[in-house]
Short mmCIF file of C-alpha atoms and ligand atoms in Angstrom, two decimals:
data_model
loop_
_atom_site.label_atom_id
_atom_site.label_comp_id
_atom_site.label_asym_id
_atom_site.label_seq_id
_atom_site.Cartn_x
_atom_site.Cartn_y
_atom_site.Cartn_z
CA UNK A 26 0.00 0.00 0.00
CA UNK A 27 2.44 2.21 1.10
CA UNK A 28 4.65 1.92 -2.27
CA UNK A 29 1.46 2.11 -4.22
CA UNK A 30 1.17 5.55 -2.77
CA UNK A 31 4.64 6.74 -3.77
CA UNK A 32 5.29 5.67 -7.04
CA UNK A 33 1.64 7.93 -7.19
CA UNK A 34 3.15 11.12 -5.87
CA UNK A 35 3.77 13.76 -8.51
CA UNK A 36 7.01 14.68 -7.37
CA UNK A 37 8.15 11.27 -7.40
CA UNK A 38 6.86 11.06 -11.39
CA UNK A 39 9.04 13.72 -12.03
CA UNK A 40 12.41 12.72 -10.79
CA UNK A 41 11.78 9.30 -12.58
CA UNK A 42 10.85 11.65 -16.10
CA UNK A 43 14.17 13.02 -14.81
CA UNK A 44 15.94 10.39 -14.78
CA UNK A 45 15.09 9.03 -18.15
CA UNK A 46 15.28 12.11 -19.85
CA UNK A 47 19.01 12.19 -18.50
CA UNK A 48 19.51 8.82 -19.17
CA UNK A 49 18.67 9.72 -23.15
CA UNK A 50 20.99 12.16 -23.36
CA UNK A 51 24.03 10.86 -22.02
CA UNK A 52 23.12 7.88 -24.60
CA UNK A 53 22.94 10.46 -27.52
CA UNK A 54 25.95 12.67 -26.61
CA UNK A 55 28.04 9.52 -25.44
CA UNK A 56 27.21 7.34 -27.49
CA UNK A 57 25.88 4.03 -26.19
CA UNK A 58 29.05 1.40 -27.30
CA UNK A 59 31.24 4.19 -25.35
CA UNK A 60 28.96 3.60 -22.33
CA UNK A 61 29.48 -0.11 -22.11
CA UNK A 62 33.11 0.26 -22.88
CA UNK A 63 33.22 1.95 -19.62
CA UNK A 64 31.58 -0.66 -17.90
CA UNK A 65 34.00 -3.18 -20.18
CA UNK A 66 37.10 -1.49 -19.23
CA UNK A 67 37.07 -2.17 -15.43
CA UNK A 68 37.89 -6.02 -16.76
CA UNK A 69 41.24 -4.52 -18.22
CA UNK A 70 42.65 -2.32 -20.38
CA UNK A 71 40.50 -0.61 -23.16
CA UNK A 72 42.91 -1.31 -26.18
CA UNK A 73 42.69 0.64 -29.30
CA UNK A 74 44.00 -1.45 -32.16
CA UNK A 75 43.99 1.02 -34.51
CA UNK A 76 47.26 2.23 -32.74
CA UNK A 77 49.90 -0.13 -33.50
CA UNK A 78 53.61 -0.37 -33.13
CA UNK A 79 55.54 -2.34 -35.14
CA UNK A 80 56.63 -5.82 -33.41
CA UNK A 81 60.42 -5.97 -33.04
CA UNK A 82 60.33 -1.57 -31.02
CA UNK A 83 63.03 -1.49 -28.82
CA UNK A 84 64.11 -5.14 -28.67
CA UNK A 85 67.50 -4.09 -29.61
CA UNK A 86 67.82 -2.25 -26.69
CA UNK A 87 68.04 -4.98 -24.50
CA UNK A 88 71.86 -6.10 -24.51
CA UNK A 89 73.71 -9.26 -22.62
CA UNK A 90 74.14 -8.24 -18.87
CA UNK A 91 78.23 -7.85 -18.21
CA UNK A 92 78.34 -10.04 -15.18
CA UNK A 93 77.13 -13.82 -14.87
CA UNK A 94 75.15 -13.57 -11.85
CA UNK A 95 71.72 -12.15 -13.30
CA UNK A 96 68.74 -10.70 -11.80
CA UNK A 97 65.51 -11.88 -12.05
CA UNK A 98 63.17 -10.39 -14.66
CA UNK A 99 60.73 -7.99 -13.60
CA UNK A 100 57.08 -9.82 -12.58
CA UNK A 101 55.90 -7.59 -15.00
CA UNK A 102 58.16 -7.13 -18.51
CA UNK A 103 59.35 -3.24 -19.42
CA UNK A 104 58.99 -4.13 -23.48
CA UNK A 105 55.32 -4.61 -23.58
CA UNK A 106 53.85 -2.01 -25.60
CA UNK A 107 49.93 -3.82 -26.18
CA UNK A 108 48.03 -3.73 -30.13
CA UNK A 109 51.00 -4.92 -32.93
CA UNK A 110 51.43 -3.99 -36.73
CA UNK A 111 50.82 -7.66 -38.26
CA UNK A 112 50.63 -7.74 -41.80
CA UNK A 113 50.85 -10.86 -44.57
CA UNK A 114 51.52 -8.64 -47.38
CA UNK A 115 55.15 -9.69 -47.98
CA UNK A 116 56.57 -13.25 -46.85
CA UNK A 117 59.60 -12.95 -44.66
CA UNK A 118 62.73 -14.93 -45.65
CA UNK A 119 64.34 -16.92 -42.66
CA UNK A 120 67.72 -14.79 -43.44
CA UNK A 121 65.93 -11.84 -42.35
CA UNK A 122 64.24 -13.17 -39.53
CA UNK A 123 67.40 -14.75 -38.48
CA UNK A 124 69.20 -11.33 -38.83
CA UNK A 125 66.21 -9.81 -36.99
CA UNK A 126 66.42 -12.31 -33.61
CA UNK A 127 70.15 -12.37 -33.11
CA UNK A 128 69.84 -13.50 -29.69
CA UNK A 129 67.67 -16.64 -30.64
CA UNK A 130 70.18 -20.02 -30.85
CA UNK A 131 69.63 -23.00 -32.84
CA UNK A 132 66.59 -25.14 -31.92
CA UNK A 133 64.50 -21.55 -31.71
CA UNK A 134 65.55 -21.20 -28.14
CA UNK A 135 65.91 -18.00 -26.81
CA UNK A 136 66.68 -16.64 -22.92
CA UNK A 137 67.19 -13.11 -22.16
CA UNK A 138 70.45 -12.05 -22.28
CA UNK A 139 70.28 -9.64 -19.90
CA UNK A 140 67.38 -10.47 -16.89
CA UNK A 141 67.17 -14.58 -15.53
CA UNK A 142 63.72 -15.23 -16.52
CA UNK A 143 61.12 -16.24 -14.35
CA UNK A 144 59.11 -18.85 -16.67
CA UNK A 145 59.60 -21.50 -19.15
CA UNK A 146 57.71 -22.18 -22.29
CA UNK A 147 57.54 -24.29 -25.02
CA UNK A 148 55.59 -23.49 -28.48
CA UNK A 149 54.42 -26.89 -30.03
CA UNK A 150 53.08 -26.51 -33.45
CA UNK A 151 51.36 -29.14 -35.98
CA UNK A 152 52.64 -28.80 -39.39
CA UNK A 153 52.53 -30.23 -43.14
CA UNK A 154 52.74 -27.99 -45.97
CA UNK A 155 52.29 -24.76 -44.25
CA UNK A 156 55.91 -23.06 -45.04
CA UNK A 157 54.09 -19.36 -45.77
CA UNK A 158 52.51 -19.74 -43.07
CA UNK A 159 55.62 -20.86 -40.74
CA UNK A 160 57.48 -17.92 -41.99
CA UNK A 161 55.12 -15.46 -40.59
CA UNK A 162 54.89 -16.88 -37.41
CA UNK A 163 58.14 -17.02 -36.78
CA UNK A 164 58.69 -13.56 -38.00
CA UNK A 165 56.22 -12.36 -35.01
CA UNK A 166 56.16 -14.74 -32.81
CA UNK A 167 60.43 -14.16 -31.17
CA UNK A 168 60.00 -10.99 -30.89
CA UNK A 169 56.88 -11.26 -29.27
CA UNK A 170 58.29 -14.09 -26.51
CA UNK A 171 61.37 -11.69 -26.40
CA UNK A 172 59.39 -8.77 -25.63
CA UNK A 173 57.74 -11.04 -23.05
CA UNK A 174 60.83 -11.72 -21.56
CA UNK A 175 60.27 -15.65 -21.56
CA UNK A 176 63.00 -18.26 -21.53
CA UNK A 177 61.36 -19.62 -24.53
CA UNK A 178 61.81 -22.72 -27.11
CA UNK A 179 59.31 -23.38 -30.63
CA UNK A 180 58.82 -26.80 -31.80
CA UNK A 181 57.39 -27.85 -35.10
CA UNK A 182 55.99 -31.52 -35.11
CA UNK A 183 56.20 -32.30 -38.67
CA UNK A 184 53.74 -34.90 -39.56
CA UNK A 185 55.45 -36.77 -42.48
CA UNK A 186 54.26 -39.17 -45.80
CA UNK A 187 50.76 -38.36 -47.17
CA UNK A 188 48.67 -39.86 -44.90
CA UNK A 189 45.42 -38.03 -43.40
CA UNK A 190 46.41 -34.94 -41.02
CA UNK A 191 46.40 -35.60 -37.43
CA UNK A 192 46.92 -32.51 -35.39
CA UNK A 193 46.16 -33.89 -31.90
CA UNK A 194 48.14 -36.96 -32.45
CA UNK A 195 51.18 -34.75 -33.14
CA UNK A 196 50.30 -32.20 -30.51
CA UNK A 197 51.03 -35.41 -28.06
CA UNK A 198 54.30 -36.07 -29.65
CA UNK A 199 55.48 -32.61 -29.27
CA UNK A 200 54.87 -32.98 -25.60
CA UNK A 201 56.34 -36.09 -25.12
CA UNK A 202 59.53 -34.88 -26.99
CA UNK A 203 59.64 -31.29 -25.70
CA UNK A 204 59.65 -32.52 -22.31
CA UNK A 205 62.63 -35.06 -22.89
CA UNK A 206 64.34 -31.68 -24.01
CA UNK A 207 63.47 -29.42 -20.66
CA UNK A 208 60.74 -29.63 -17.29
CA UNK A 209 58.96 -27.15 -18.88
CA UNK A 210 56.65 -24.93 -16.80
CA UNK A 211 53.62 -24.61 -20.10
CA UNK A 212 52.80 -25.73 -23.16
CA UNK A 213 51.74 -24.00 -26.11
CA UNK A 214 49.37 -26.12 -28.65
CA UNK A 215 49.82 -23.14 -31.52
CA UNK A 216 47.98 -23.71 -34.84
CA UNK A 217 50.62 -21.84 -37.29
CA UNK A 218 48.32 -19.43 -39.21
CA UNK A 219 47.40 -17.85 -36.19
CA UNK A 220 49.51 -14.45 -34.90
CA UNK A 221 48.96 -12.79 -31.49
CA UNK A 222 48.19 -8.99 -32.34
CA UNK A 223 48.57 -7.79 -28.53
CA UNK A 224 51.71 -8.62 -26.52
CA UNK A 225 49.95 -8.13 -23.26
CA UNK A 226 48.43 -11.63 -24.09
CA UNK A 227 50.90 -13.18 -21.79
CA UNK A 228 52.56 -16.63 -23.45
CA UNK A 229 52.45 -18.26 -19.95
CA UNK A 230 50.10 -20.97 -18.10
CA UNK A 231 47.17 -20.35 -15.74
CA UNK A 232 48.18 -22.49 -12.58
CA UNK A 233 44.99 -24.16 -12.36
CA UNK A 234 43.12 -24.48 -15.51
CA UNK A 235 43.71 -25.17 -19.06
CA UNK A 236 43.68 -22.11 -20.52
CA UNK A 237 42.36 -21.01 -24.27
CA UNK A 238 44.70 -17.82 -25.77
CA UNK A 239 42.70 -17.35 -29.37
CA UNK A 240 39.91 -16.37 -27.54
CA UNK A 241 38.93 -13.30 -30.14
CA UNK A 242 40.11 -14.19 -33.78
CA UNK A 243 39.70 -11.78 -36.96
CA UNK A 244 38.20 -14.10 -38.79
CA UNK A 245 35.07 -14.53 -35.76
CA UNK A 246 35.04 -10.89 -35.79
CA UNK A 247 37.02 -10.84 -32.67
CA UNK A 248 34.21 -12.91 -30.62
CA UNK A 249 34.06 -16.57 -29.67
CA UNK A 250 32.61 -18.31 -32.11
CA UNK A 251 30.71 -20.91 -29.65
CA UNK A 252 31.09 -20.93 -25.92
CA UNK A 253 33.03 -24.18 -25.28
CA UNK A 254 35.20 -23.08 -28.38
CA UNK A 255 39.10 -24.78 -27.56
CA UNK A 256 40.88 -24.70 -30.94
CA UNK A 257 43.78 -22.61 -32.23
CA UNK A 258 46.18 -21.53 -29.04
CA UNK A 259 45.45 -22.52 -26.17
CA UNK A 260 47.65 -23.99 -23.30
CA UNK A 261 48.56 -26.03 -20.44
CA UNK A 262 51.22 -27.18 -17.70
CA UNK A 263 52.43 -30.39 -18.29
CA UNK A 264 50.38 -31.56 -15.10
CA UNK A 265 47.23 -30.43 -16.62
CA UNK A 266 47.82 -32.34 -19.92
CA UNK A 267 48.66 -35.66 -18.28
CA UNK A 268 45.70 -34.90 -15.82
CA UNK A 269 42.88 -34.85 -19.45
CA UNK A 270 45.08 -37.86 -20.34
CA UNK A 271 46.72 -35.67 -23.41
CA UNK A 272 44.68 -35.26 -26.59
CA UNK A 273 43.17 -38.07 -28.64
CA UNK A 274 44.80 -40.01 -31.04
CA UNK A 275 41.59 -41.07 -32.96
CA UNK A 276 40.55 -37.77 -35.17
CA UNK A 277 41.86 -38.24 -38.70
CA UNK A 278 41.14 -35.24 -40.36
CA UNK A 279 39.74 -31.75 -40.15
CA UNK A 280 37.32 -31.02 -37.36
CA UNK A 281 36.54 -32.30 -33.45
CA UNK A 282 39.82 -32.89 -32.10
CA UNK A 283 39.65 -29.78 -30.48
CA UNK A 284 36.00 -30.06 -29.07
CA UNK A 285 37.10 -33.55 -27.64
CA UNK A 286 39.65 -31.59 -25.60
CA UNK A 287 36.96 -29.54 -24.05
CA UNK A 288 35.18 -32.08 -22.81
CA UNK A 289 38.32 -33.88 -21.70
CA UNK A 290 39.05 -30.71 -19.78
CA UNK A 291 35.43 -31.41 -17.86
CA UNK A 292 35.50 -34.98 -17.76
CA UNK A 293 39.21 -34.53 -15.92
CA UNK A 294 37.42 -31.92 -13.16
CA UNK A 295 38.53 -28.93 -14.67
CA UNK A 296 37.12 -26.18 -16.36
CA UNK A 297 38.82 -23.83 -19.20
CA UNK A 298 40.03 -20.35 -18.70
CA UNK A 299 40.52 -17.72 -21.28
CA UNK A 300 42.12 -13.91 -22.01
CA UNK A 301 39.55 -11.73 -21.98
CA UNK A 302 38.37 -10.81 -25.45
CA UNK A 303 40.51 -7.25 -25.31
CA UNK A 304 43.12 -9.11 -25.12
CA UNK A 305 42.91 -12.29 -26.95
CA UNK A 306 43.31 -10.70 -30.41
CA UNK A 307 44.97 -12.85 -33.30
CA UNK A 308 44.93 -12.54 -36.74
CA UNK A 309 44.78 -15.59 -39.06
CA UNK A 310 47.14 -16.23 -42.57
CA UNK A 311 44.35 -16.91 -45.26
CA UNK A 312 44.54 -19.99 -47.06
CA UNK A 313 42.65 -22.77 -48.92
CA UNK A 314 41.63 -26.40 -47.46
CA UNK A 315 44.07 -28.45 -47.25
CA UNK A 316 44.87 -32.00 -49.12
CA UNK A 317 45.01 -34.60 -46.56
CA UNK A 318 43.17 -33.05 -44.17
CA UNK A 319 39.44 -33.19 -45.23
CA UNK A 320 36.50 -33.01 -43.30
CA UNK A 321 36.60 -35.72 -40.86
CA UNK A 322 33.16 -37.45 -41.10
CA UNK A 323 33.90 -39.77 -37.64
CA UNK A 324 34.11 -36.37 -35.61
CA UNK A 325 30.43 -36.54 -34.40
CA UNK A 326 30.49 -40.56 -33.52
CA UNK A 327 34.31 -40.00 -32.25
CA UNK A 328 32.60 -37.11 -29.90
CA UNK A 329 29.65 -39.35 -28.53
CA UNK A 330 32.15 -42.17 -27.71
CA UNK A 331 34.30 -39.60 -25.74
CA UNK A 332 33.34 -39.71 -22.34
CA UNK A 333 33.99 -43.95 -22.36
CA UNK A 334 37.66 -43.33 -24.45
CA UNK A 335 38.98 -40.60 -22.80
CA UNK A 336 40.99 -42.40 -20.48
CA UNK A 337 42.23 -45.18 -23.00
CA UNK A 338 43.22 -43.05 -26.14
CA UNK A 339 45.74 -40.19 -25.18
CA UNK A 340 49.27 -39.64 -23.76
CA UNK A 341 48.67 -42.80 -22.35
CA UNK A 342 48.20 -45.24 -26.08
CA UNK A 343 50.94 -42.79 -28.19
CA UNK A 344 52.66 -44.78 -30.96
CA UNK A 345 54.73 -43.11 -33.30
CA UNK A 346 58.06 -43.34 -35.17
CA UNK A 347 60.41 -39.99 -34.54
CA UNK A 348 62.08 -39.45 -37.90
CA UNK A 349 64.42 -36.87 -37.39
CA UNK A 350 64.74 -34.13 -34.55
CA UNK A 351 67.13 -31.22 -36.29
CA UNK A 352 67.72 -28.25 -34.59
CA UNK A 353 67.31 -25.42 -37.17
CA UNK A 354 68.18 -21.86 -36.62
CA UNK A 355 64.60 -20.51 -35.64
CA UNK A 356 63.01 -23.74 -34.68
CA UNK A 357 63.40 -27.32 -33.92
CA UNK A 358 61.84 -29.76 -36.36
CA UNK A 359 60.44 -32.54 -35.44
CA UNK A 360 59.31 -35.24 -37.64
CA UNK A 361 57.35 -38.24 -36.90
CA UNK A 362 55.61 -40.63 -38.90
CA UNK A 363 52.07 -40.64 -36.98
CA UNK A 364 50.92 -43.90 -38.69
CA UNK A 365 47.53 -43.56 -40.59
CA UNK A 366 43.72 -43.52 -40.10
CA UNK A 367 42.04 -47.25 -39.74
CA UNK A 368 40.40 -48.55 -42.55
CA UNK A 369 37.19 -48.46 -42.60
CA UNK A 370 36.10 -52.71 -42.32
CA UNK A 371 34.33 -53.39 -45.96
CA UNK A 372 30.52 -53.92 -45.78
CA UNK A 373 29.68 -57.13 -47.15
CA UNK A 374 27.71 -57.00 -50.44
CA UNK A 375 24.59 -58.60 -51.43
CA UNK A 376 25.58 -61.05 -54.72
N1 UDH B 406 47.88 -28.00 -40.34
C1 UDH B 406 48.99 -28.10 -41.18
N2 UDH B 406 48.85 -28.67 -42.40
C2 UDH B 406 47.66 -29.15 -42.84
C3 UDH B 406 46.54 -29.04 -41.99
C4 UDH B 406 46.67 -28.45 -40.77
O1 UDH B 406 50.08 -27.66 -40.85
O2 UDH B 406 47.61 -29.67 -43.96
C5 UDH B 406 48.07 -27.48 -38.96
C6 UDH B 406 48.33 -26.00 -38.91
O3 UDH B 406 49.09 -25.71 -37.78
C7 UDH B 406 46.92 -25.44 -38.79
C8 UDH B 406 46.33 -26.45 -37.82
O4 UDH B 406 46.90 -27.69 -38.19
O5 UDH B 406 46.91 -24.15 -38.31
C9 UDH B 406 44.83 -26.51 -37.84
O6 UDH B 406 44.40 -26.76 -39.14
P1 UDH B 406 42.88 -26.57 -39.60
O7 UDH B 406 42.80 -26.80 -41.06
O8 UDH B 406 42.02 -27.39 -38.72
O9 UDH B 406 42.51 -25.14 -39.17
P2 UDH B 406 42.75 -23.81 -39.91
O10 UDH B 406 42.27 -22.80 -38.97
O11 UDH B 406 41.80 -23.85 -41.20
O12 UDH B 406 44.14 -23.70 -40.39
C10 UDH B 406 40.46 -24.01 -41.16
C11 UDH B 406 40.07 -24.57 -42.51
C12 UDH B 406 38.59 -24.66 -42.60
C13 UDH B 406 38.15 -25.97 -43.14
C14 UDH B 406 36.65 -25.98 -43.19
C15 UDH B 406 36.07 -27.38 -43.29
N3 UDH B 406 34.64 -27.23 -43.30
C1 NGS B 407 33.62 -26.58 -35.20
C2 NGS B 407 34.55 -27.79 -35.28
C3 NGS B 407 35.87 -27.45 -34.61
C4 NGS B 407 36.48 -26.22 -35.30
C5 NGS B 407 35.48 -25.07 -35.23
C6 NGS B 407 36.00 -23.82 -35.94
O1 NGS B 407 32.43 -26.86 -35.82
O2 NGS B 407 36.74 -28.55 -34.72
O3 NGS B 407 34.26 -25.47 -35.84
O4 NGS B 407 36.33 -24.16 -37.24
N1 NGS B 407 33.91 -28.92 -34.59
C7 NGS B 407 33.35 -29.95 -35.27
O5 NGS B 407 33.37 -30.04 -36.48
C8 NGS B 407 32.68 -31.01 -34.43
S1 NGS B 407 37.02 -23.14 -38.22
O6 NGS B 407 36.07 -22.07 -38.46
O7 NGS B 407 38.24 -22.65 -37.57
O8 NGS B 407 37.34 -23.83 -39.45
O9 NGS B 407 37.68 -25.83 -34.69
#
């Protein structure tokens, strides 16, 4: 009764017309987007990304330290400088990447000369016929672990022969390799047509939780494109990988892998993490479909089957044969003959 006879005063009326009146035309001066990019910034940072700098600013200024005994690196790195100038236009050579990362040794393995640095990470990254794409992602990606201040090391599992693509399969040999190399403190399962625009998107692992990096790609306008989305970059500490019992060995083929993952992630008691959107910014190489990795039509049976296999195929069922491990100036290549999809058992046929 007694709010009945409020909301009927007069006065009260008014200051609500007030209100909304105001409201309006804070909308119309502001501008409403500007509005909920006020309420977006207190999660971080509002970046503009039409301010870029170009990725390899004052990297040069860093210089080996004179005495043996380093410092730590600062928690926080001095070289960030947030949205990066990545463009595809021309395709780098290695010689002038090479000449561009002097400080990076054979095998792609970098420390900072100058600070002792305070995490370890390795970048593992499924290839087969993707050399354009390689080259630009080595082009940004050292001076963007550099600028990060990482001690850092980038692996290319190299799926040889002709047989269907298998990018999980060689995601779990890069692990089991990379670790045989160094105890690693997180690993990076980096699709190679994919390029970090924002240095603040920090190459290290959440402590916890799996975490998902490519959280905001160009080619999704910069949103996810579904909510349990796990594919591109995303990464883990070696605990966390053994805990989801690695990734399957069973997709053959383009599409699911990464969805299996997810739910590995739940079915393991954990849950995914991600950058925030302002910050997970990447911007993928164009390029057609590729031979030998069509359209895996087992995905959706291979998905329904995952809770029951989860535990059987993984880290824990990996066959392979390691070809060759070469340590090349801005990577190390591994390659590994992966094996090949079952055949399919042939239907009998009615004579
Ligand atoms: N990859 C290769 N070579 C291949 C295939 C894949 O190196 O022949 C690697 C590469 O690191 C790539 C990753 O595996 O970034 C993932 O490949 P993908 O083809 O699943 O994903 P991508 O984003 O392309 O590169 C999407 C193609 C869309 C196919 C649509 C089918 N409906
Ligand atoms: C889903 C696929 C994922 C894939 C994602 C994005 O539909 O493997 O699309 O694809 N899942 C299944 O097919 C079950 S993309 O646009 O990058 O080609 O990663």
């Amino acid at each position: 009764m007694n709010r009945i006879r409020t909301i009927g005063k007069p006065c009260f009326l008014l200051i609500l017309a007030f209100l909304q009146v105001l409201f309006f035309v804070v909308m119309y001066r502001r501008g409403s987007s500007k509005i909920f990019e006020s309420f977006s910034k207190r999660n971080g940072k509002n970046w503009d990304y039409s301010k870029v700098k170009d990725i390899y600013t004052n990297l040069t200024l860093f210089t080996p330290a004179l005495t043996d005994e380093l410092q730590y690196c600062p928690p926080k790195s001095p070289l960030l400088v947030g949205p990066l100038s990545i463009t595809f236009q021309n395709i780098p050579s290695l010689k002038r990447i090479l000449k561009k990362n002097p400080y990076v040794k054979r095998g792609g393995l970098y420390t900072p000369p100058h600070c002792q640095a305070r995490y370890k990470t390795a970048i593992l990254i499924p290839h087969r016929n993707r050399e354009r794409h390689l080259r630009h992602l080595l082009y940004y990606l050292h001076p963007f672990l550099q600028r990060q201040q990482l001690h850092y090391r980038i692996y290319l599992i190299h799926q040889a022969g002709n047989e269907t693509f298998n990018r999980a399969k060689l995601l779990n040999v890069g692990v089991r390799e990379s670790l045989k190399d160094e105890d690693w403190d997180c690993l990076f399962l980096h699709d190679v047509d994919l390029i970090p625009e924002n240095d603040h998107n920090l190459y290290v692992c959440d402590e916890t939780y799996p975490k998902h990096f490519s959280s905001a790609m160009d080619k999704f306008n910069y949103r996810l494109p579904y909510w349990s989305y796990f594919g591109g970059v995303s990464a883990m500490t070696p605990e966390q990988y053994m805990k989801i019992n690695g990734f399957p060995n069973s997709y053959w083929g383009w599409g699911g892998e990464d969805d299996d993952i997810a739910y590995r992630v739940r079915y393991a008691g954990l849950k995914i993490v991600r950058v925030p959107l302002n910050i997970g910014h990447y911007k993928m190489v164009t390029h057609n479909t590729d031979k030998g990795n069509e359209e895996n039509q087992k995905r959706f049976d291979l998905l329904v089957k995952s809770p029951r296999k989860w535990k059987e195929d993984g880290m824990n069922s990996l066959e392979y044969k390691l070809i060759s491990k070469r340590l090349m100036y801005l990577f190390t290549n591994i390659t590994v003959d992966v094996g090949a999809a079952p055949k399919d058992k042939k239907t009998k046929t009615r004579s």
